[in-house]
XYZ file of C-alpha atoms in Angstrom:
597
model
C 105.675 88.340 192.537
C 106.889 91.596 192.806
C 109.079 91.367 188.997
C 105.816 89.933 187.401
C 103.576 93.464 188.417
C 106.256 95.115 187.093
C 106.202 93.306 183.789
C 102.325 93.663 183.735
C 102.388 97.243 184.644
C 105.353 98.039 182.124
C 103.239 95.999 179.173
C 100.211 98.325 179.987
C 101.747 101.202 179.506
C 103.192 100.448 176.108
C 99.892 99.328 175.562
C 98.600 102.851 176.251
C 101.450 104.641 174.109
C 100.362 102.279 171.134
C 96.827 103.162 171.574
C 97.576 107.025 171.932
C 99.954 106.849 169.023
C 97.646 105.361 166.500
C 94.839 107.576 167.249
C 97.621 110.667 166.693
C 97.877 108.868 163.237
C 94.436 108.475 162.472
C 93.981 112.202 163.514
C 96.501 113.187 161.412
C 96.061 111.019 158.408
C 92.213 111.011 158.505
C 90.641 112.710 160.931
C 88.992 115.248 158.629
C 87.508 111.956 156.898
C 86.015 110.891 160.456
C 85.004 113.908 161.310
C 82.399 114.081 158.332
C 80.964 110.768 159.297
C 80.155 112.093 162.532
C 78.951 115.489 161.288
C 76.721 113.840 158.436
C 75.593 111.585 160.732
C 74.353 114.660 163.503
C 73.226 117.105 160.236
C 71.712 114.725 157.440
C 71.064 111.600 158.328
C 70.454 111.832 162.175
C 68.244 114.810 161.822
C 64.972 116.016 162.984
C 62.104 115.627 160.402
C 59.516 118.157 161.031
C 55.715 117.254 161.634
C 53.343 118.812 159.514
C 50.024 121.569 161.587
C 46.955 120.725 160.886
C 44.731 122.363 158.985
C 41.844 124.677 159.638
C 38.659 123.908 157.391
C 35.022 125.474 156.718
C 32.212 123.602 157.229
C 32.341 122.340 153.459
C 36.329 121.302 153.703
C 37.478 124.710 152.156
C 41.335 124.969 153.702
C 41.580 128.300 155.939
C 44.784 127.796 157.240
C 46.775 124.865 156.238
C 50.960 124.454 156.320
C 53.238 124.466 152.614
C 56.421 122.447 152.523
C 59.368 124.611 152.193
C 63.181 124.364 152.605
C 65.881 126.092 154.163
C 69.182 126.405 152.062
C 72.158 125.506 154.096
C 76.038 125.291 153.297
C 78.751 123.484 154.641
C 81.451 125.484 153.871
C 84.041 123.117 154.877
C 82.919 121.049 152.056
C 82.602 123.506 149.351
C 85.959 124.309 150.185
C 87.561 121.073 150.077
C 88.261 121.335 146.010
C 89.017 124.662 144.407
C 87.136 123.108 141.620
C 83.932 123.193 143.854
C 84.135 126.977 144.697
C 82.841 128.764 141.716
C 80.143 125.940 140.095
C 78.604 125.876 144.328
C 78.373 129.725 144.349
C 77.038 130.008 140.814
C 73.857 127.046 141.417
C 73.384 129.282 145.115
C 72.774 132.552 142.752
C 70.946 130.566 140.139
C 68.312 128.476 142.117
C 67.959 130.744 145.154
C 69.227 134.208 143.911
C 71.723 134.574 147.259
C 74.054 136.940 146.291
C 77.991 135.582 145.787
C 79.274 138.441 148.142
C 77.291 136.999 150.705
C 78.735 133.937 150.546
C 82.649 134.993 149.648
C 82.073 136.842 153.273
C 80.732 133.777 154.941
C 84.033 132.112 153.238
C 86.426 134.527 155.062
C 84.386 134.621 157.995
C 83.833 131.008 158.778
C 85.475 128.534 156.220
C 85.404 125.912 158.793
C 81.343 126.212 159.215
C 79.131 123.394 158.743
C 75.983 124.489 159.228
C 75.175 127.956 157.400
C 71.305 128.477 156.829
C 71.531 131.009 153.730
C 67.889 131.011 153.102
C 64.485 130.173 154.891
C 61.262 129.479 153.150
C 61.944 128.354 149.676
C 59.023 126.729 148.148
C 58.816 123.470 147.092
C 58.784 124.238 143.177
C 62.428 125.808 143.554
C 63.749 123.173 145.587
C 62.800 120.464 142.750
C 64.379 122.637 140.312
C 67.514 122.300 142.281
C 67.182 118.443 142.957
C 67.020 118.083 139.178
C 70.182 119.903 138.432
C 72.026 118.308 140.994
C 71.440 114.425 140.107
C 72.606 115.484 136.732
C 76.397 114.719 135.940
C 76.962 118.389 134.839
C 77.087 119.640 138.139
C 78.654 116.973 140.369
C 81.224 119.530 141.273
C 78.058 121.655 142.753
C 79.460 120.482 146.679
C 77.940 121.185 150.539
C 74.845 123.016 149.364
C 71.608 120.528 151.466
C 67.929 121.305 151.751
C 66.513 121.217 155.067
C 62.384 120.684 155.545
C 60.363 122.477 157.114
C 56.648 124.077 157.136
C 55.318 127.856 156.815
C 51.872 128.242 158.005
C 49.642 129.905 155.124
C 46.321 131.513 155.188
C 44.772 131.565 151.672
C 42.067 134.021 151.934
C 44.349 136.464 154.124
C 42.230 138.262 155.867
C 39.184 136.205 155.543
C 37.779 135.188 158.778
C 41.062 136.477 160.799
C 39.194 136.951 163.758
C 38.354 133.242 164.538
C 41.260 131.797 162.721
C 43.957 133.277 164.209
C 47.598 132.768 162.953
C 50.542 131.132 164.264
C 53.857 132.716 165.431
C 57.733 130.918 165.438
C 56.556 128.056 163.029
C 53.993 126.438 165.617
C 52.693 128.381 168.527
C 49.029 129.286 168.135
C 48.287 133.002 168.624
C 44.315 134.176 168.668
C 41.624 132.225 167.481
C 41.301 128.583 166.756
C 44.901 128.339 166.054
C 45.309 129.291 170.155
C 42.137 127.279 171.213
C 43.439 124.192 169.541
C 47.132 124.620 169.300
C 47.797 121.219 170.815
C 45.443 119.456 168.534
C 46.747 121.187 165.284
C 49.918 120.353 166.330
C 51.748 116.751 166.413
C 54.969 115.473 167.230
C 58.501 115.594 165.104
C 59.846 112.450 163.903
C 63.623 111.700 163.815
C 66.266 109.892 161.005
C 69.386 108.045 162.976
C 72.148 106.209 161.686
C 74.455 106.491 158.843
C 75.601 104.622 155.646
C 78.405 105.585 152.707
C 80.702 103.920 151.148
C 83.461 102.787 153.587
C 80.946 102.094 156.347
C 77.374 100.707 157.248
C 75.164 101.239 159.649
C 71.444 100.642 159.735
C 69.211 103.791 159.341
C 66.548 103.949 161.975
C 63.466 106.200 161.335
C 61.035 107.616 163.751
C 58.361 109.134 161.326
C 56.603 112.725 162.308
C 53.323 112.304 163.656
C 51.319 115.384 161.978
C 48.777 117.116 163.747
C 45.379 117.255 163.514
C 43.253 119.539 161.245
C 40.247 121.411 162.473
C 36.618 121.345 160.571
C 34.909 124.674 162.138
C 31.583 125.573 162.030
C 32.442 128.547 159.613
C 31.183 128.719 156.048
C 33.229 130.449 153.836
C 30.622 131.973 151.674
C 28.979 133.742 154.819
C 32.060 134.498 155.502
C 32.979 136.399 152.725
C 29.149 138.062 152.297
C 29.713 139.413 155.396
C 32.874 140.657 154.930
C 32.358 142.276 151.839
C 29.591 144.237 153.374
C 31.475 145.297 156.488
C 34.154 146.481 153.702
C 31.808 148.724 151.887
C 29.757 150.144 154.721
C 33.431 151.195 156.112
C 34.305 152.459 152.580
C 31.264 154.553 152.576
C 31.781 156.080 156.153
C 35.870 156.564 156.005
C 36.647 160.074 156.742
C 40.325 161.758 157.300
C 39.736 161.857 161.441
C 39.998 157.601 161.022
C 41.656 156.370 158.276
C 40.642 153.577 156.477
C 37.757 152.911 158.424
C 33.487 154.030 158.649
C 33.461 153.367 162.467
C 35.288 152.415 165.333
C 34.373 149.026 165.536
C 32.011 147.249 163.271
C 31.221 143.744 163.606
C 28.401 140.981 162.687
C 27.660 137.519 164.081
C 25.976 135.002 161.747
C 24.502 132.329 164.162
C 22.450 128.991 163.711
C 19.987 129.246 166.218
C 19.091 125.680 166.732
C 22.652 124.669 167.686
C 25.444 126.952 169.144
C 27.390 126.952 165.502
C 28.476 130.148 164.345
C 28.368 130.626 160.312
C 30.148 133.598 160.195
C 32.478 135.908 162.414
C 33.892 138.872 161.581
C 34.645 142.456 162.484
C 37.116 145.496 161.165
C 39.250 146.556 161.367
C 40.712 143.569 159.922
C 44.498 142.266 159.152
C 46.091 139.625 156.952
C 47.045 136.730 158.259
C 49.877 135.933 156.531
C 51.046 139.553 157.847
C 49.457 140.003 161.181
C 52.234 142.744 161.965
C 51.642 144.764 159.053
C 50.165 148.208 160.270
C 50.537 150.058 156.245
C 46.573 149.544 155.441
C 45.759 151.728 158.723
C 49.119 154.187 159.185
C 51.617 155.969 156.846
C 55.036 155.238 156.798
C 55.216 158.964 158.708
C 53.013 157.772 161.262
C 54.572 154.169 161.830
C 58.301 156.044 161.739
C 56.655 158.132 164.592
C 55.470 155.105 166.694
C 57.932 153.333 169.055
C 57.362 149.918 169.765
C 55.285 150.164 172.701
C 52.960 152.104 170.580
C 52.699 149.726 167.514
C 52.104 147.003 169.811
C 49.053 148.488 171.473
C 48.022 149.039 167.925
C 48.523 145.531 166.886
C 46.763 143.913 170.208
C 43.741 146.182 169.250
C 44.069 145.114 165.449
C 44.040 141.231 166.603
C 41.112 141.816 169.148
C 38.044 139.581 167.949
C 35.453 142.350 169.320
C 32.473 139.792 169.035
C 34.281 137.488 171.982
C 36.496 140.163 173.411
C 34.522 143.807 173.972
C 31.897 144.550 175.941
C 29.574 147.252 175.767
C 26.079 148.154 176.865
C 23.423 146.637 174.850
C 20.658 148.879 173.982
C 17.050 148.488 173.254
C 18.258 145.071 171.701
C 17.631 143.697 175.420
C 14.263 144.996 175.366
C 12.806 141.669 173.881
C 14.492 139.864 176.736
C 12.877 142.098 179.888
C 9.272 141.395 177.428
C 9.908 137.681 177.569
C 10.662 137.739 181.156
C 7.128 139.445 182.203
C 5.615 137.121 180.256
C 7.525 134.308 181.653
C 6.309 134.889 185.370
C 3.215 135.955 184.492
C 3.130 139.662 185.138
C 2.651 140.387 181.729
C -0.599 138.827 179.870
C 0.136 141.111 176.616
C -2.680 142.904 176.974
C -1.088 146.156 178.766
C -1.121 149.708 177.552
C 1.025 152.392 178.523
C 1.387 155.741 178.164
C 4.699 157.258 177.451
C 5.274 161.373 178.123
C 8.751 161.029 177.071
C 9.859 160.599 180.489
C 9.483 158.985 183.583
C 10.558 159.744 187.053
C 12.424 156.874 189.220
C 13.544 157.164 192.073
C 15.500 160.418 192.603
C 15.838 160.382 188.651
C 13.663 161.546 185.538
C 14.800 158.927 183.044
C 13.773 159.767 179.405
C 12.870 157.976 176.829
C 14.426 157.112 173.149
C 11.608 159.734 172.224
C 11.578 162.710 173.527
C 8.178 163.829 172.938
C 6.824 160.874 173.795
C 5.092 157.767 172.117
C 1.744 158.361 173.419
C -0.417 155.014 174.400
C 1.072 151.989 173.384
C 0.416 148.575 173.811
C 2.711 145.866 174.898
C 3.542 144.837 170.907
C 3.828 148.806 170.428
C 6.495 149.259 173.051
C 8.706 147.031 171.254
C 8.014 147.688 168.064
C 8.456 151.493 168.424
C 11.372 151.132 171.079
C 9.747 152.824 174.085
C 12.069 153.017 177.605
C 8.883 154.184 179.691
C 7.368 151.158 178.801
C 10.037 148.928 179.370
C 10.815 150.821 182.502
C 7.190 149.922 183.904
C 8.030 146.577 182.885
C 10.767 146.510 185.137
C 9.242 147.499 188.231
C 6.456 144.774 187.689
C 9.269 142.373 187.358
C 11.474 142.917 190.376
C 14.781 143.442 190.813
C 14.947 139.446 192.122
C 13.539 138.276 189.507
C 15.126 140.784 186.554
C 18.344 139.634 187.851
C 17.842 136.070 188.297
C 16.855 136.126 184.184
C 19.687 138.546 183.360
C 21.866 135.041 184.763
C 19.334 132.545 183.306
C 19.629 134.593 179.947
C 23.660 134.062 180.267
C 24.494 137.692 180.668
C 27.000 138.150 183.427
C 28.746 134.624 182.784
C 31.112 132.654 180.350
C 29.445 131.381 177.299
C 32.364 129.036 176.858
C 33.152 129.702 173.532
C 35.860 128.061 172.194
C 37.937 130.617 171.299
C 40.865 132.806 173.736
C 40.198 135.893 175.255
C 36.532 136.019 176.082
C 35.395 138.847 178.323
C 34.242 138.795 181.698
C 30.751 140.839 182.097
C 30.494 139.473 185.736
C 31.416 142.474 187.521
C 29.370 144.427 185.157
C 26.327 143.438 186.375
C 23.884 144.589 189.179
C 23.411 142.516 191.907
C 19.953 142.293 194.424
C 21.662 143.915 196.849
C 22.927 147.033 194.764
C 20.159 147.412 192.212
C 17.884 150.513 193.116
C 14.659 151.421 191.391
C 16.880 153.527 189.226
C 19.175 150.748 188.032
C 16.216 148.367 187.488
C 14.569 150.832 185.578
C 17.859 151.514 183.132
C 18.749 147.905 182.683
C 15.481 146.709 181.537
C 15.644 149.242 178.573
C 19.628 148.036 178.457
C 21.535 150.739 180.175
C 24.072 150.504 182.804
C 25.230 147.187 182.272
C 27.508 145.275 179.638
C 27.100 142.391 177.221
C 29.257 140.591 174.935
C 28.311 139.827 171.225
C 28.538 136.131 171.663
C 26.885 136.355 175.240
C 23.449 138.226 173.413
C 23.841 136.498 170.178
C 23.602 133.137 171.995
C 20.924 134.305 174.383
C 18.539 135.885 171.618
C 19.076 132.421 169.893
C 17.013 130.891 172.947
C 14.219 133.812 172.604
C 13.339 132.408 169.058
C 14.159 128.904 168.879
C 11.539 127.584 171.838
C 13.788 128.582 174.706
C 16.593 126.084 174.441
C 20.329 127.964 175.326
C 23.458 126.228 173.311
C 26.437 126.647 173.950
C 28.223 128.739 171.383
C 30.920 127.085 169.214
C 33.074 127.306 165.968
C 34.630 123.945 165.703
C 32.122 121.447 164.193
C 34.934 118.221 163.861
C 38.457 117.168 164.367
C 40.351 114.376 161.969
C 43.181 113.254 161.661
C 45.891 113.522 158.785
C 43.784 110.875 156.646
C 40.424 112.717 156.649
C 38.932 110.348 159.391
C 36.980 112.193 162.217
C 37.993 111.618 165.334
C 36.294 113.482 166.904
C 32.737 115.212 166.440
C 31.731 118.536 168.567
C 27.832 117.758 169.209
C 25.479 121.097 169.915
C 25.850 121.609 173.770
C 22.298 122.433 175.193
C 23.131 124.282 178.558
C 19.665 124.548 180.114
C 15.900 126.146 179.342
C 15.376 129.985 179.259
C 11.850 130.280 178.417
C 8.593 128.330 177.237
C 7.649 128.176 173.427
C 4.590 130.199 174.113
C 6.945 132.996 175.105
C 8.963 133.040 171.801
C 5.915 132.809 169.259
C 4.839 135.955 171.235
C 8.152 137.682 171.332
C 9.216 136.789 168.131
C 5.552 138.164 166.921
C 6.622 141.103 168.503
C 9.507 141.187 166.928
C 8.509 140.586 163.579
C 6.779 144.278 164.151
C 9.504 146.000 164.491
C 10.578 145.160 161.044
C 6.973 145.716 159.654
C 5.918 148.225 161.804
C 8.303 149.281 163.786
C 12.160 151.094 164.323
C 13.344 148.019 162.140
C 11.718 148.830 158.497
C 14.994 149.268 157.132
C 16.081 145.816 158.118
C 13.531 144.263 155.923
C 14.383 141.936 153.297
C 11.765 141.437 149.650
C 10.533 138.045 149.954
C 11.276 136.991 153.455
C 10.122 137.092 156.620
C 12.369 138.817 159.064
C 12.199 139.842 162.405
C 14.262 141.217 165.102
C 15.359 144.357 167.392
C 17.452 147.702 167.115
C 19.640 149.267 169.202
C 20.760 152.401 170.104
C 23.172 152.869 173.321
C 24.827 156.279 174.374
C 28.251 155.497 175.625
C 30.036 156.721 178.776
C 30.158 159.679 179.629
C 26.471 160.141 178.731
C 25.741 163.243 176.202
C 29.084 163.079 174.455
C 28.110 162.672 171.149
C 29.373 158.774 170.856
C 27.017 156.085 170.302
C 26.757 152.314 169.421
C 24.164 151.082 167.305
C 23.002 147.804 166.716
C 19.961 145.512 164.947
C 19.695 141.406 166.162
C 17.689 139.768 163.673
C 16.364 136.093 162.489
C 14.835 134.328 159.421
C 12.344 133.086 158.866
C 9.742 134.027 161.237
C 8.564 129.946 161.394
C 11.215 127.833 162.814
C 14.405 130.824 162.151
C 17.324 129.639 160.419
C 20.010 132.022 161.091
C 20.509 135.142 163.465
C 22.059 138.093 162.005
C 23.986 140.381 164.878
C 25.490 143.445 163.624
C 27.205 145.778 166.066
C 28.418 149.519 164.704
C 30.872 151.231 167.686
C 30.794 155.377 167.481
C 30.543 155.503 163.310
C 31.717 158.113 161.393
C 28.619 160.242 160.603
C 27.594 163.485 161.942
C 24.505 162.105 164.117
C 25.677 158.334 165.537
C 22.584 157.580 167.449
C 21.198 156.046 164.000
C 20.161 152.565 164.207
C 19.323 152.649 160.486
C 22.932 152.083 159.989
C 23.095 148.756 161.677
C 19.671 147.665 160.267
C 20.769 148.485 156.542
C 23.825 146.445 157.084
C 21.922 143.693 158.142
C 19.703 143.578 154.969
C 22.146 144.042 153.001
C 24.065 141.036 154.749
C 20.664 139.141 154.672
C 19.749 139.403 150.847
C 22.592 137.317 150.018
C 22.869 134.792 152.651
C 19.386 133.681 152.938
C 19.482 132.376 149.494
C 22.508 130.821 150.265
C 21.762 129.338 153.241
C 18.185 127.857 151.413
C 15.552 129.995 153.721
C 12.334 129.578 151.710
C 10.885 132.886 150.506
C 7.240 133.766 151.523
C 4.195 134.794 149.608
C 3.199 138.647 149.870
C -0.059 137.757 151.795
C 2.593 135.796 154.446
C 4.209 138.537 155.204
């Protein structure tokens, strides 16, 4: 028993020196030859295949943002370098086709000869990389050896700047950053696929392949020609107002929301300063290479957040006389206004422990209720107030949406909840400042989404700038229906607001918002920022068309421009015309006859 272990154990062991020697043989003899197998199988055949983003769209299917196929040029040097014959013809086609320089790649040759995975070169298009295919299948340049293409996708905006602010871009290949490439990041993006297996000559294996599943593409609720209208007009009212003190720029913020009132969808988006997408970091239009030298990077970075900012979701600021149509509607509402009230404005009014003035000094003299508005009077608006309540002027400040979320679907909108008076801090002062709009903030979105209420019959929607989502086929998958969040006021209340409002272009502070031809209506605004009696001031106009059933809301915002005397809502209501003249066409608002208007 004993001698037959022995035997067994003795006929393992030479069974374990066989086995050892032969793989030292096959090692030695070809072990470089096994070694590629494995390596071509991990780097070309069992190899990640990248999914494509999904693309942003207009309304009308215009691509906004959409991702190119491009290559990276790698080199495995250990091939190259297996025939001196492949040296020179592999570094020539690597000059040739993708212009990398042959000292770069003699270095890489001393410093790593053994390397099989060099990337020389990311992004090359998909025109140069058929060019090289082409050359390589033909027989001329079969000692061309270990140069391989790896896919990829570079994100590409092809309007640049257009629209930036609700866009957004995209930053290491797929991570949304601002706008709807942040908001729906996981729905423009999809999954990678995956190639396994390997085949050649001297062995075969089946080739398994998991194909990519590509993301979804976005349909917003932008139209590009808006879009660009209101761009170009933001451009040349900033061109007009640059000055040395800010470069590049007529204010400190201008903006302008474009709005459908009957829905939530927003048309158009934009404010400047503005960047390009396809270089969001790219300070040059704004700084000299002096200044950016000067900057460390701290201090481009706080540049570059401010840059990216979408001020229409992300700023708040204090509204103005544009909320003046709101504290009208809400006296009507409950009844303590018939619109049949005078008052008489001295320019000022005491409150309180206060003497709060109004936007005219001297005084509007008797006005009625339409002549309050139209002419911008605080005293008025101030009596208002009082008849309203502070309960009740802060229970429609919430109804209105000021103070909350609109839930827009875009990052980064601003709180306004703490900037709000409550019932149990509001004095007779306060009331009497926020019903002319002092002393508490708004958003753009928040008042552009409210006002839509005021002149559509009182119906609040949710604000939104994705209209559908398909899939890599075209086919929707999903459709984002208006969102009607609750009532604000009755339709008697807007036909008399919005008659009021159509006096303040006729009649009114507004005359400079008018547009030949079409019925417009809407507010100004004027609001002196903190500290009061500094000289800065934001000016606004809100308006709508046509005065029947509106169309589209027009909200442009100007922060602290660059002219001598800021408290000038002409500014804002010039823009707005301007804006108007070429979008109502567009858009097909029917022009009125002379006697209409």
């Amino acid at each position: 028993m004993q001698r037959k272990l022995v035997i067994i154990f003795m006929i393992v062991v030479l069974a374990f020196v066989v086995l050892a020697g032969r793989v030292t043989y096959i090692n030695a003899s070809k072990g470089e030859k096994y070694a590629k197998v494995v390596l071509d199988q991990q780097q070309y055949d069992s190899r990640i295949i990248p999914f494509k983003r999904g693309d942003i769209l207009d309304r009308n299917g215009t691509k906004m943002a959409t991702s190119e196929r491009i290559y990276n040029v790698v080199l495995d040097m250990k091939e190259m370098l297996k025939k001196d014959s492949y040296v020179e013809p592999t570094i020539e086609a690597l000059h040739k086709y993708f212009n990398i320089e042959e000292s770069e790649v003699r270095k890489l040759m001393k410093l790593n000869p053994n390397g099989r995975y060099n990337v020389l070169k990311k992004g090359v298009d998909y025109k140069t990389a058929k060019r090289y295919k082409a050359m390589k299948n033909s027989e001329e340049y079969s000692n061309v050896q270990g140069i391989w293409l790896e896919e990829d996708y570079k994100r590409k905006y092809p309007y640049k700047s257009l629209a930036c602010d609700t866009i957004g871009f995209s930053v290491d290949g797929n991570i949304g950053s601002n706008g709807i490439e942040a908001s729906y990041n996981s729905i423009l993006n999809g999954t990678d696929g995956r190639e396994y297996g390997y085949q050649d000559t001297a062995s075969t294996f089946e080739k398994t392949v998991k194909e990519p599943q590509n993301g979804k593409s976005i349909v917003s609720t932008i139209d590009l020609q808006v879009q660009s209208i209101v761009e170009k007009h933001i451009l040349a009212f900033n061109k007009a107002h640059q000055n040395e003190a800010r470069k590049g720029t007529g204010s400190k913020d201008t903006a302008v929301i474009v709005m459908n009132p009957n829905n939530g969808e927003i048309l158009a988006e934009a404010s400047y300063p503005n960047y390009n997408l396809n270089k969001p970091r790219d300070l040059s239009s704004y700084y000299t290479k002096k200044e950016l030298a000067k900057m460390s990077d701290k201090e481009k970075i706080e540049k570059l957040n401010t840059l990216w900012n979408n001020f229409c979701v992300t700023d708040t600021y204090e509204p103005g006389s544009t909320i003046k149509p709101f504290t009208v509607a809400t006296g009507l509402e409950l009844g303590v206004l018939s619109g049949n009230e005078t008052y008489n404005c001295t320019g000022v009014l005491h409150v309180g422990d206060h003497d709060i003035h109004c936007s005219h000094r001297d005084g509007h003299g008797m006005q009625t209720l339409k002549q309050s508005l139209e002419n911008s009077c605080n005293v008025a608006m101030m009596k208002i107030g009082a008849k309203i309540g502070k309960e009740e002027f802060c229970r429609y400040q919430r109804l209105f949406g000021f103070g909350t979320s609109t839930g827009i679907d875009l990052p980064g909108e601003a709180s306004t909840e703490g900037l709000l008076y409550s019932v149990n801090n509001m004095d007779a002062s306060s009331l009497a400042t926020n019903a002319f709009g002092q002393n508490f903030n708004v958003t753009m979105t928040q008042l552009a989404a409210s006002f839509s209420s005021l002149i559509n019959g009182g119906n609040y929607y949710k604000p939104h700038v994705v209209k559908q989502i398909k899939d890599e086929n075209g086919n929707v998958t999903e459709t984002k229906d208006p969102v009607l969040v609750r009532k604000t006021v009755s339709q008697e209340t807007c036909e008399v607001v919005k008659d009021y409002m159509r006096g303040v272009v006729t009649e009114g502070t507004g005359k400079t918002a008018a547009v030949e031809g079409y019925d417009v209506g809407g507010k100004t605004g004027t609001a002196e920022k903190l500290p009061r009696r500094n000289g800065k001031y934001l000016v606004s106009f809100i308006g709508y068309a046509p005065q029947k059933n509106p169309q589209v809301v027009v909200y442009v915002v100007i922060n602290e421009p660059n002219v001598a005397e800021q408290a000038n809502s002409g500014l804002a209501t010039q823009l707005s015309a301007d804006i108007m003249k070429e979008i109502l066409p567009y858009l097909g608002v029917k022009k009125v006859s002379d006697n209409a208007q």
